PDB file of C-alpha atoms in Angstrom:
ATOM      1  CA  UNK A   1     102.686 -25.417  -8.002  1.00  0.00           C
ATOM      2  CA  UNK A   2     103.257 -23.094 -10.956  1.00  0.00           C
ATOM      3  CA  UNK A   3     105.055 -20.072  -9.498  1.00  0.00           C
ATOM      4  CA  UNK A   4     106.042 -16.949 -11.403  1.00  0.00           C
ATOM      5  CA  UNK A   5     109.608 -15.619 -11.261  1.00  0.00           C
ATOM      6  CA  UNK A   6     108.335 -12.702  -9.162  1.00  0.00           C
ATOM      7  CA  UNK A   7     106.731 -15.082  -6.634  1.00  0.00           C
ATOM      8  CA  UNK A   8     109.930 -17.110  -6.401  1.00  0.00           C
ATOM      9  CA  UNK A   9     111.953 -13.925  -5.943  1.00  0.00           C
ATOM     10  CA  UNK A  10     109.581 -12.593  -3.272  1.00  0.00           C
ATOM     11  CA  UNK A  11     109.723 -15.857  -1.345  1.00  0.00           C
ATOM     12  CA  UNK A  12     113.510 -15.955  -1.595  1.00  0.00           C
ATOM     13  CA  UNK A  13     113.704 -12.401  -0.286  1.00  0.00           C
ATOM     14  CA  UNK A  14     111.388 -13.271   2.613  1.00  0.00           C
ATOM     15  CA  UNK A  15     113.595 -16.259   3.452  1.00  0.00           C
ATOM     16  CA  UNK A  16     116.598 -13.923   3.505  1.00  0.00           C
ATOM     17  CA  UNK A  17     114.762 -11.448   5.761  1.00  0.00           C
ATOM     18  CA  UNK A  18     113.890 -14.329   8.086  1.00  0.00           C
ATOM     19  CA  UNK A  19     117.509 -15.515   8.066  1.00  0.00           C
ATOM     20  CA  UNK A  20     118.755 -12.076   9.130  1.00  0.00           C
ATOM     21  CA  UNK A  21     116.126 -11.853  11.867  1.00  0.00           C
ATOM     22  CA  UNK A  22     116.999 -15.341  13.138  1.00  0.00           C
ATOM     23  CA  UNK A  23     120.653 -14.324  13.330  1.00  0.00           C
ATOM     24  CA  UNK A  24     119.477 -11.538  15.663  1.00  0.00           C
ATOM     25  CA  UNK A  25     117.600 -14.060  17.800  1.00  0.00           C
ATOM     26  CA  UNK A  26     114.034 -13.767  16.529  1.00  0.00           C
ATOM     27  CA  UNK A  27     112.523 -15.800  13.687  1.00  0.00           C
ATOM     28  CA  UNK A  28     109.518 -14.750  11.652  1.00  0.00           C
ATOM     29  CA  UNK A  29     106.613 -16.902  10.462  1.00  0.00           C
ATOM     30  CA  UNK A  30     105.432 -17.932   6.989  1.00  0.00           C
ATOM     31  CA  UNK A  31     101.951 -18.616   5.696  1.00  0.00           C
ATOM     32  CA  UNK A  32     100.805 -18.897   2.060  1.00  0.00           C
ATOM     33  CA  UNK A  33     100.145 -15.154   1.765  1.00  0.00           C
ATOM     34  CA  UNK A  34     102.988 -13.501   3.683  1.00  0.00           C
ATOM     35  CA  UNK A  35     106.041 -13.681   5.907  1.00  0.00           C
ATOM     36  CA  UNK A  36     105.788 -11.651   9.091  1.00  0.00           C
ATOM     37  CA  UNK A  37     108.078 -10.797  11.984  1.00  0.00           C
ATOM     38  CA  UNK A  38     106.353  -9.585  15.137  1.00  0.00           C
ATOM     39  CA  UNK A  39     109.438  -8.088  16.776  1.00  0.00           C
ATOM     40  CA  UNK A  40     111.420  -5.097  15.569  1.00  0.00           C
ATOM     41  CA  UNK A  41     113.436  -6.157  12.521  1.00  0.00           C
ATOM     42  CA  UNK A  42     117.079  -5.158  11.987  1.00  0.00           C
ATOM     43  CA  UNK A  43     117.632  -1.793  10.239  1.00  0.00           C
ATOM     44  CA  UNK A  44     116.541  -1.839   6.622  1.00  0.00           C
ATOM     45  CA  UNK A  45     114.504  -5.033   6.967  1.00  0.00           C
ATOM     46  CA  UNK A  46     110.693  -5.201   6.832  1.00  0.00           C
ATOM     47  CA  UNK A  47     108.243  -6.813   9.220  1.00  0.00           C
ATOM     48  CA  UNK A  48     106.018  -8.178   6.471  1.00  0.00           C
ATOM     49  CA  UNK A  49     106.634  -9.464   2.935  1.00  0.00           C
ATOM     50  CA  UNK A  50     103.737 -10.536   0.729  1.00  0.00           C
ATOM     51  CA  UNK A  51     104.333 -13.821  -1.094  1.00  0.00           C
ATOM     52  CA  UNK A  52     101.559 -14.218  -3.671  1.00  0.00           C
ATOM     53  CA  UNK A  53     100.316 -11.964  -6.425  1.00  0.00           C
ATOM     54  CA  UNK A  54      96.768 -13.075  -5.597  1.00  0.00           C
ATOM     55  CA  UNK A  55      97.187 -12.924  -1.814  1.00  0.00           C
ATOM     56  CA  UNK A  56      93.980 -12.365   0.120  1.00  0.00           C
ATOM     57  CA  UNK A  57      93.973  -8.679   1.027  1.00  0.00           C
ATOM     58  CA  UNK A  58      91.909  -9.440   4.148  1.00  0.00           C
ATOM     59  CA  UNK A  59      94.556 -11.901   5.342  1.00  0.00           C
ATOM     60  CA  UNK A  60      97.368  -9.397   4.758  1.00  0.00           C
ATOM     61  CA  UNK A  61      95.440  -6.669   6.582  1.00  0.00           C
ATOM     62  CA  UNK A  62      94.963  -9.109   9.459  1.00  0.00           C
ATOM     63  CA  UNK A  63      98.739  -9.490   9.667  1.00  0.00           C
ATOM     64  CA  UNK A  64      99.104  -5.712   9.645  1.00  0.00           C
ATOM     65  CA  UNK A  65      96.651  -5.307  12.500  1.00  0.00           C
ATOM     66  CA  UNK A  66      98.614  -7.825  14.542  1.00  0.00           C
ATOM     67  CA  UNK A  67     101.879  -6.055  13.833  1.00  0.00           C
ATOM     68  CA  UNK A  68     100.389  -2.690  14.765  1.00  0.00           C
ATOM     69  CA  UNK A  69      99.347  -4.160  18.104  1.00  0.00           C
ATOM     70  CA  UNK A  70     102.762  -5.750  18.707  1.00  0.00           C
ATOM     71  CA  UNK A  71     104.804  -2.701  17.603  1.00  0.00           C
ATOM     72  CA  UNK A  72     102.666   0.271  18.684  1.00  0.00           C
ATOM     73  CA  UNK A  73     105.514   2.760  19.106  1.00  0.00           C
ATOM     74  CA  UNK A  74     107.787   1.693  16.268  1.00  0.00           C
ATOM     75  CA  UNK A  75     108.255   2.555  12.624  1.00  0.00           C
ATOM     76  CA  UNK A  76     108.388  -0.586  10.490  1.00  0.00           C
ATOM     77  CA  UNK A  77     108.168  -1.626   6.876  1.00  0.00           C
ATOM     78  CA  UNK A  78     106.027  -3.711   4.546  1.00  0.00           C
ATOM     79  CA  UNK A  79     107.320  -5.167   1.294  1.00  0.00           C
ATOM     80  CA  UNK A  80     104.337  -5.143  -1.064  1.00  0.00           C
ATOM     81  CA  UNK A  81     105.882  -7.649  -3.434  1.00  0.00           C
ATOM     82  CA  UNK A  82     103.422  -7.151  -6.289  1.00  0.00           C
ATOM     83  CA  UNK A  83     102.305  -3.507  -5.877  1.00  0.00           C
ATOM     84  CA  UNK A  84      98.769  -4.600  -4.978  1.00  0.00           C
ATOM     85  CA  UNK A  85      98.302  -2.753  -1.668  1.00  0.00           C
ATOM     86  CA  UNK A  86      97.455   0.846  -0.825  1.00  0.00           C
ATOM     87  CA  UNK A  87      98.480   1.341   2.800  1.00  0.00           C
ATOM     88  CA  UNK A  88      98.271   5.143   2.880  1.00  0.00           C
ATOM     89  CA  UNK A  89      95.085   5.177   4.962  1.00  0.00           C
ATOM     90  CA  UNK A  90      96.708   2.820   7.482  1.00  0.00           C
ATOM     91  CA  UNK A  91      99.497   5.272   8.237  1.00  0.00           C
ATOM     92  CA  UNK A  92     102.161   4.164   5.747  1.00  0.00           C
ATOM     93  CA  UNK A  93     104.151   6.105   3.164  1.00  0.00           C
ATOM     94  CA  UNK A  94     105.531   4.557  -0.010  1.00  0.00           C
ATOM     95  CA  UNK A  95     109.295   4.482   0.611  1.00  0.00           C
ATOM     96  CA  UNK A  96     110.465   3.284  -2.806  1.00  0.00           C
ATOM     97  CA  UNK A  97     109.578   1.139  -5.806  1.00  0.00           C
ATOM     98  CA  UNK A  98     111.821  -1.348  -7.566  1.00  0.00           C
ATOM     99  CA  UNK A  99     111.664  -4.380  -9.845  1.00  0.00           C
ATOM    100  CA  UNK A 100     112.136  -8.073  -9.213  1.00  0.00           C
ATOM    101  CA  UNK A 101     114.800  -9.503 -11.505  1.00  0.00           C
ATOM    102  CA  UNK A 102     115.646 -13.033 -12.595  1.00  0.00           C
ATOM    103  CA  UNK A 103     118.326 -14.792 -14.596  1.00  0.00           C
ATOM    104  CA  UNK A 104     117.235 -18.248 -15.789  1.00  0.00           C
ATOM    105  CA  UNK A 105     119.971 -20.866 -16.217  1.00  0.00           C
ATOM    106  CA  UNK A 106     119.160 -21.005 -19.929  1.00  0.00           C
ATOM    107  CA  UNK A 107     119.715 -17.254 -20.427  1.00  0.00           C
ATOM    108  CA  UNK A 108     122.683 -16.181 -22.525  1.00  0.00           C
ATOM    109  CA  UNK A 109     125.721 -14.828 -20.731  1.00  0.00           C
ATOM    110  CA  UNK A 110     126.144 -11.055 -20.743  1.00  0.00           C
ATOM    111  CA  UNK A 111     128.281  -9.630 -23.502  1.00  0.00           C
ATOM    112  CA  UNK A 112     129.518  -6.668 -21.401  1.00  0.00           C
ATOM    113  CA  UNK A 113     132.962  -6.943 -19.941  1.00  0.00           C
ATOM    114  CA  UNK A 114     133.428  -7.655 -16.248  1.00  0.00           C
ATOM    115  CA  UNK A 115     136.993  -6.370 -16.326  1.00  0.00           C
ATOM    116  CA  UNK A 116     139.368  -8.124 -13.953  1.00  0.00           C
ATOM    117  CA  UNK A 117     136.892  -8.498 -11.082  1.00  0.00           C
ATOM    118  CA  UNK A 118     136.779 -11.745  -9.180  1.00  0.00           C
ATOM    119  CA  UNK A 119     134.683 -12.942  -6.249  1.00  0.00           C
ATOM    120  CA  UNK A 120     135.629 -14.729  -3.019  1.00  0.00           C
ATOM    121  CA  UNK A 121     133.567 -15.996  -0.106  1.00  0.00           C
ATOM    122  CA  UNK A 122     133.756 -14.153   3.230  1.00  0.00           C
ATOM    123  CA  UNK A 123     134.565 -16.779   5.849  1.00  0.00           C
ATOM    124  CA  UNK A 124     135.545 -15.026   9.103  1.00  0.00           C
ATOM    125  CA  UNK A 125     133.876 -12.637  11.530  1.00  0.00           C
ATOM    126  CA  UNK A 126     136.585 -10.034  10.967  1.00  0.00           C
ATOM    127  CA  UNK A 127     136.160 -10.249   7.204  1.00  0.00           C
ATOM    128  CA  UNK A 128     132.400  -9.896   7.610  1.00  0.00           C
ATOM    129  CA  UNK A 129     132.825  -6.751   9.736  1.00  0.00           C
ATOM    130  CA  UNK A 130     135.043  -5.221   7.029  1.00  0.00           C
ATOM    131  CA  UNK A 131     132.541  -6.302   4.362  1.00  0.00           C
ATOM    132  CA  UNK A 132     129.688  -4.636   6.283  1.00  0.00           C
ATOM    133  CA  UNK A 133     131.764  -1.493   6.723  1.00  0.00           C
ATOM    134  CA  UNK A 134     132.034  -1.280   2.941  1.00  0.00           C
ATOM    135  CA  UNK A 135     128.326  -1.991   2.501  1.00  0.00           C
ATOM    136  CA  UNK A 136     127.260   0.601   5.096  1.00  0.00           C
ATOM    137  CA  UNK A 137     129.830   3.206   4.138  1.00  0.00           C
ATOM    138  CA  UNK A 138     130.685   3.833   7.790  1.00  0.00           C
ATOM    139  CA  UNK A 139     131.770   2.360  11.098  1.00  0.00           C
ATOM    140  CA  UNK A 140     129.936  -0.775  12.235  1.00  0.00           C
ATOM    141  CA  UNK A 141     132.298  -1.788  15.005  1.00  0.00           C
ATOM    142  CA  UNK A 142     129.638  -1.917  17.728  1.00  0.00           C
ATOM    143  CA  UNK A 143     127.364  -4.963  17.882  1.00  0.00           C
ATOM    144  CA  UNK A 144     124.315  -2.718  18.292  1.00  0.00           C
ATOM    145  CA  UNK A 145     125.003  -1.240  14.845  1.00  0.00           C
ATOM    146  CA  UNK A 146     125.546  -4.536  13.059  1.00  0.00           C
ATOM    147  CA  UNK A 147     123.019  -5.971  10.616  1.00  0.00           C
ATOM    148  CA  UNK A 148     124.984  -8.990   9.381  1.00  0.00           C
ATOM    149  CA  UNK A 149     126.097 -11.036  12.364  1.00  0.00           C
ATOM    150  CA  UNK A 150     128.792 -13.758  12.245  1.00  0.00           C
ATOM    151  CA  UNK A 151     126.210 -16.540  12.682  1.00  0.00           C
ATOM    152  CA  UNK A 152     125.214 -15.998   9.044  1.00  0.00           C
ATOM    153  CA  UNK A 153     128.548 -17.478   7.969  1.00  0.00           C
ATOM    154  CA  UNK A 154     127.550 -20.855   9.421  1.00  0.00           C
ATOM    155  CA  UNK A 155     124.305 -21.042   7.413  1.00  0.00           C
ATOM    156  CA  UNK A 156     124.815 -23.494   4.516  1.00  0.00           C
ATOM    157  CA  UNK A 157     122.203 -21.671   2.425  1.00  0.00           C
ATOM    158  CA  UNK A 158     123.987 -18.303   2.690  1.00  0.00           C
ATOM    159  CA  UNK A 159     127.177 -17.085   1.043  1.00  0.00           C
ATOM    160  CA  UNK A 160     128.592 -13.628   1.700  1.00  0.00           C
ATOM    161  CA  UNK A 161     130.726 -12.652  -1.284  1.00  0.00           C
ATOM    162  CA  UNK A 162     133.347  -9.950  -1.731  1.00  0.00           C
ATOM    163  CA  UNK A 163     134.365  -8.546  -5.113  1.00  0.00           C
ATOM    164  CA  UNK A 164     138.081  -7.978  -5.638  1.00  0.00           C
ATOM    165  CA  UNK A 165     140.084  -6.092  -8.208  1.00  0.00           C
ATOM    166  CA  UNK A 166     143.610  -7.250  -7.684  1.00  0.00           C
ATOM    167  CA  UNK A 167     144.261  -6.874  -3.955  1.00  0.00           C
ATOM    168  CA  UNK A 168     141.536  -4.265  -3.416  1.00  0.00           C
ATOM    169  CA  UNK A 169     138.017  -5.128  -2.255  1.00  0.00           C
ATOM    170  CA  UNK A 170     135.655  -3.099  -4.450  1.00  0.00           C
ATOM    171  CA  UNK A 171     132.193  -4.411  -3.618  1.00  0.00           C
ATOM    172  CA  UNK A 172     130.095  -7.266  -2.370  1.00  0.00           C
ATOM    173  CA  UNK A 173     126.846  -9.194  -2.410  1.00  0.00           C
ATOM    174  CA  UNK A 174     125.038 -11.917  -0.502  1.00  0.00           C
ATOM    175  CA  UNK A 175     123.684 -15.123  -2.040  1.00  0.00           C
ATOM    176  CA  UNK A 176     120.956 -17.171  -0.376  1.00  0.00           C
ATOM    177  CA  UNK A 177     119.377 -20.355  -1.638  1.00  0.00           C
ATOM    178  CA  UNK A 178     115.695 -21.109  -1.109  1.00  0.00           C
ATOM    179  CA  UNK A 179     113.052 -23.517  -2.357  1.00  0.00           C
ATOM    180  CA  UNK A 180     109.343 -23.085  -2.855  1.00  0.00           C
ATOM    181  CA  UNK A 181     106.916 -25.433  -4.516  1.00  0.00           C
ATOM    182  CA  UNK A 182     109.742 -27.761  -5.464  1.00  0.00           C
ATOM    183  CA  UNK A 183     111.687 -25.026  -7.289  1.00  0.00           C
ATOM    184  CA  UNK A 184     115.036 -23.878  -5.911  1.00  0.00           C
ATOM    185  CA  UNK A 185     116.508 -20.460  -6.683  1.00  0.00           C
ATOM    186  CA  UNK A 186     119.467 -18.432  -5.489  1.00  0.00           C
ATOM    187  CA  UNK A 187     118.873 -14.845  -4.443  1.00  0.00           C
ATOM    188  CA  UNK A 188     121.145 -11.805  -4.635  1.00  0.00           C
ATOM    189  CA  UNK A 189     120.924  -9.039  -2.061  1.00  0.00           C
ATOM    190  CA  UNK A 190     122.961  -6.198  -0.595  1.00  0.00           C
ATOM    191  CA  UNK A 191     124.872  -5.754  -3.849  1.00  0.00           C
ATOM    192  CA  UNK A 192     127.196  -2.775  -3.504  1.00  0.00           C
ATOM    193  CA  UNK A 193     130.194  -0.989  -4.937  1.00  0.00           C
ATOM    194  CA  UNK A 194     131.519   2.563  -5.079  1.00  0.00           C
ATOM    195  CA  UNK A 195     132.528   1.985  -8.690  1.00  0.00           C
ATOM    196  CA  UNK A 196     130.574   1.407 -11.906  1.00  0.00           C
ATOM    197  CA  UNK A 197     127.893  -1.188 -11.049  1.00  0.00           C
ATOM    198  CA  UNK A 198     127.756  -2.681 -14.554  1.00  0.00           C
ATOM    199  CA  UNK A 199     131.034  -4.664 -14.447  1.00  0.00           C
ATOM    200  CA  UNK A 200     130.179  -5.710 -10.892  1.00  0.00           C
ATOM    201  CA  UNK A 201     126.798  -7.130 -11.924  1.00  0.00           C
ATOM    202  CA  UNK A 202     128.213  -8.840 -15.007  1.00  0.00           C
ATOM    203  CA  UNK A 203     130.814 -10.639 -12.917  1.00  0.00           C
ATOM    204  CA  UNK A 204     128.327 -11.292 -10.098  1.00  0.00           C
ATOM    205  CA  UNK A 205     125.910 -13.009 -12.471  1.00  0.00           C
ATOM    206  CA  UNK A 206     128.688 -15.329 -13.573  1.00  0.00           C
ATOM    207  CA  UNK A 207     129.822 -15.955  -9.977  1.00  0.00           C
ATOM    208  CA  UNK A 208     126.291 -16.788  -8.811  1.00  0.00           C
ATOM    209  CA  UNK A 209     125.796 -19.200 -11.718  1.00  0.00           C
ATOM    210  CA  UNK A 210     129.111 -20.881 -11.002  1.00  0.00           C
ATOM    211  CA  UNK A 211     128.299 -21.310  -7.316  1.00  0.00           C
ATOM    212  CA  UNK A 212     124.732 -22.550  -7.876  1.00  0.00           C
ATOM    213  CA  UNK A 213     124.710 -24.169 -11.326  1.00  0.00           C
ATOM    214  CA  UNK A 214     121.341 -24.885 -12.858  1.00  0.00           C
ATOM    215  CA  UNK A 215     119.416 -22.485 -10.596  1.00  0.00           C
ATOM    216  CA  UNK A 216     117.596 -19.311 -11.558  1.00  0.00           C
ATOM    217  CA  UNK A 217     119.174 -16.251  -9.918  1.00  0.00           C
ATOM    218  CA  UNK A 218     116.695 -13.736  -8.471  1.00  0.00           C
ATOM    219  CA  UNK A 219     116.727 -10.411  -6.635  1.00  0.00           C
ATOM    220  CA  UNK A 220     115.440  -6.869  -6.939  1.00  0.00           C
ATOM    221  CA  UNK A 221     116.910  -3.544  -8.005  1.00  0.00           C
ATOM    222  CA  UNK A 222     115.903  -0.037  -9.068  1.00  0.00           C
ATOM    223  CA  UNK A 223     117.375   2.889 -10.949  1.00  0.00           C
ATOM    224  CA  UNK A 224     120.969   2.591 -12.124  1.00  0.00           C
ATOM    225  CA  UNK A 225     121.327  -0.726 -10.298  1.00  0.00           C
ATOM    226  CA  UNK A 226     118.449  -2.179 -12.309  1.00  0.00           C
ATOM    227  CA  UNK A 227     120.152  -1.074 -15.517  1.00  0.00           C
ATOM    228  CA  UNK A 228     123.372  -2.719 -14.289  1.00  0.00           C
ATOM    229  CA  UNK A 229     121.536  -5.966 -13.558  1.00  0.00           C
ATOM    230  CA  UNK A 230     120.005  -5.921 -17.034  1.00  0.00           C
ATOM    231  CA  UNK A 231     123.488  -5.409 -18.482  1.00  0.00           C
ATOM    232  CA  UNK A 232     124.415  -8.560 -16.570  1.00  0.00           C
ATOM    233  CA  UNK A 233     121.663 -10.479 -18.375  1.00  0.00           C
ATOM    234  CA  UNK A 234     118.858 -10.217 -15.792  1.00  0.00           C
ATOM    235  CA  UNK A 235     115.250  -9.783 -16.895  1.00  0.00           C
ATOM    236  CA  UNK A 236     112.548  -7.803 -15.097  1.00  0.00           C
ATOM    237  CA  UNK A 237     109.973 -10.069 -13.436  1.00  0.00           C
ATOM    238  CA  UNK A 238     107.580  -7.494 -11.957  1.00  0.00           C
ATOM    239  CA  UNK A 239     107.266  -4.452  -9.692  1.00  0.00           C
ATOM    240  CA  UNK A 240     107.431  -4.183  -5.912  1.00  0.00           C
ATOM    241  CA  UNK A 241     106.855  -1.376  -3.444  1.00  0.00           C
ATOM    242  CA  UNK A 242     108.132  -0.848   0.099  1.00  0.00           C
ATOM    243  CA  UNK A 243     105.926   0.974   2.591  1.00  0.00           C
ATOM    244  CA  UNK A 244     107.111   2.589   5.828  1.00  0.00           C
ATOM    245  CA  UNK A 245     104.804   3.200   8.747  1.00  0.00           C
ATOM    246  CA  UNK A 246     104.880   6.914   9.403  1.00  0.00           C
ATOM    247  CA  UNK A 247     102.884   7.409  12.595  1.00  0.00           C
ATOM    248  CA  UNK A 248     103.571   5.424  15.771  1.00  0.00           C
ATOM    249  CA  UNK A 249     100.682   4.682  18.109  1.00  0.00           C
ATOM    250  CA  UNK A 250      97.971   4.048  15.505  1.00  0.00           C
ATOM    251  CA  UNK A 251      94.757   2.518  16.818  1.00  0.00           C
TER     252      UNK A 251
END
């Protein structure tokens, strides 16, 4: 199977969405065209991710009809991984657009400086709570508010990483490994810092390569974060769009 970098990145992102949902007690389902989750997803996570640039629109719309029936009074999202859908007439608004990114193992290392940043794996529930506090920018002490539950730390395909500058934690990211069509990649998500994102991304690219040698690193970003990723050596693989259902109770 000859998959494009964008298709590999979309699949990796869907695997990550499924991993987060499973940690909350409810797995999604994959088919060749899309991943879907028929229960309410954790905050910030979609209920459908398209997986192929040439996905059958009729099949995707069938998934949407099922989700509308299962979640009649909820707002939920769709990740249109290749900007091929117009869901406006179905009661969705375009929430944002971004770009898939990829860093092949053969790509040259970034020339920008990463400063004195270094990365370490988050290994305990308490560390994860502090990491999520930094990611969310607020209190996440109650379980009902949590997105990243401690069960994620036991998943061998997931690595929660914290960025340190000396003794101060200054950012973080999550790595997840996936395989599709015989090709393995490692994905980046939830990359965050309150500081300049360029040194963070430069050092993160190196950390991801060191942890998963020989694998293409994938993810998605927009705006200043996309520019930071490109400074870290990442290349743009294609556009994506996220839609948010605006009107509960559609028939």
